[in-house]
Amino acid sequence: MILVPDLTDIVKNAESDAERRVARLLREVAGDPDAVAFHSVKLRSHAYKQQAEADFVVLWKKSLIVIEVKGGGVRRHDGVWYSVDRRGDWHKLSGSPMEQARSAMYALRDILREEGVGWFAHEAVVVTPDIDTPPHAVEWQPTHWLAKQDMTVERLTTAFEVITDLARRPPAGQRIARPDDLRTRLFGEFTRMPVIDAQRGAIIEEQNRATVGQARVLAALARNPRVMVCGGAGTGKSLVLVEAAKQEADQGRSVLITFHSPELIRFFAPHVVGRDVDVIPFVRLGSDKVYDAVFVDEAQDLMDAATMDRLDTIVVGGRERGRWRMFLDINNQSHVDGGFDSDVYELVCAEALSVDLELNVRNTRAIVHMVQEYLGADVGDPGIVHGEKVRWHTVDGAADVAEAETVAEQLIADGVRRKDVWIIKTDSTAAPTVTAGGFTLTSPRFAKGLEAESVVLCALPETYDTAGLAALYVAVTRARVSLDILVTKADRRRLQDLLRQGLVTK
């Protein structure tokens, strides 16, 4: 069974050992190939609390099973329920564990019905892995309270089958929820993706629901062996890739994340520490290992015949029958680095399911509008990140690195951290260096796929041919919070010409 988040994260973050034990069992349950278990689900509406939490929500054969896990002992005395910890101390509960499970179940039902998914079977279950015999009461069926003897993969699988067989049937005339819609909504509600807050410093540590597009892609990745994920810069492709790679590794598969630019190691490696996931630039791949699942980021850089033939040798089953996912932007990024062959792209697309990411989760509205206005490129709907306007700085001399450092120093004076500022020399292809002032200086070629809180652009292209447009596209879409652009009078004239031409570069 797929776990969301993966088992490594659950073991790290779960509040009780009982939840960890249940998670380990759930991962091994294999009776339904489309089953998913979501851990620690925050429910934003609730009958008597602002927010409730379900320990697990399991999608099993078109039914939703909400699970309340109670470690230690559970007792009822004079009509009051108590939990009993390992020291034998009693702690009063607000109600029975089954009442807690049902309350969360009804909150989840209301959330999904408000979103128009239709009627679906839903059941509440209690799991007490430390109790030999569950308490009996007329308020619930014995099949819905699982105890110590049920804590095996086989018994848990059987319990899910019995629970779904006993699940209530749809009332006459009710529209039934489509399984795919229900699954996608669950990924959207309960997959925790980074929140981007341009006013408070870009990505913050809190977690939030995946966007509708991210949820749709995650659900598709879990069910389909070969997927092409297309999206403009800033639509969250790399974030979705990480979550999907963790799920693949959690299913016991060997996983490779690969890409053209070695700089992307800095982004991916910290996210998959402790998992069976190799993060290797494509040019450094050896010939001695074949992977169960291969993820290719910035795949537009590798979209040529020779590279696709190489991919055929590193994934189990080859490219035609293997399990792979390619994430790419076929806007201007396909002309910055590597090779993009449109004929090869059409061939590979025919071998996979194609899905799109359409909501920009990185750039401010102002940056998104600028890219659309000047370049005609689709970087998604600017529906999440607000923040500052793009700032233009006209210089009398050369719009060079020295002038960019002056602007960068003003950002520092305004409270931005030096390490959060990049200077991108737009007409360069050089590897990153550090300026005398301590700022990261890079080029579109090496910035592609990465991002920074604040970006200062200098040395704009003198010619907006394919390469020039591609360089500008990548450079302006790296910023999460603020973007400053240095221009000469000649630069302004060229940009105005570009605007009048109304170029659409896809």
Short mmCIF file of C-alpha atoms in Angstrom, two decimals, residues 229-233 237 298-300 327-334 340 378-379 473 478:
data_model
loop_
_atom_site.label_atom_id
_atom_site.label_comp_id
_atom_site.label_asym_id
_atom_site.label_seq_id
_atom_site.Cartn_x
_atom_site.Cartn_y
_atom_site.Cartn_z
CA VAL A 229 4.82 15.78 -16.47
CA CYS A 230 4.83 19.11 -18.30
CA GLY A 231 4.85 22.51 -16.62
CA GLY A 232 6.38 25.93 -16.92
CA ALA A 233 9.06 27.26 -14.60
CA LYS A 237 7.67 20.03 -10.90
CA GLU A 298 14.53 18.98 -16.66
CA ALA A 299 14.01 16.24 -19.24
CA GLN A 300 13.94 18.78 -22.08
CA PHE A 327 9.46 16.22 -15.77
CA LEU A 328 10.01 18.92 -18.35
CA ASP A 329 9.32 22.45 -19.50
CA ILE A 330 9.02 22.75 -23.26
CA ASN A 331 8.84 26.53 -23.10
CA ASN A 332 12.12 28.38 -23.57
CA GLN A 333 13.98 26.14 -21.12
CA SER A 334 14.34 23.58 -23.89
CA PHE A 340 15.87 19.01 -27.42
CA ASP A 378 3.16 29.67 -20.05
CA VAL A 379 4.49 29.49 -16.48
CA TYR A 473 13.10 33.11 -19.57
CA ARG A 478 14.35 31.86 -10.66
#
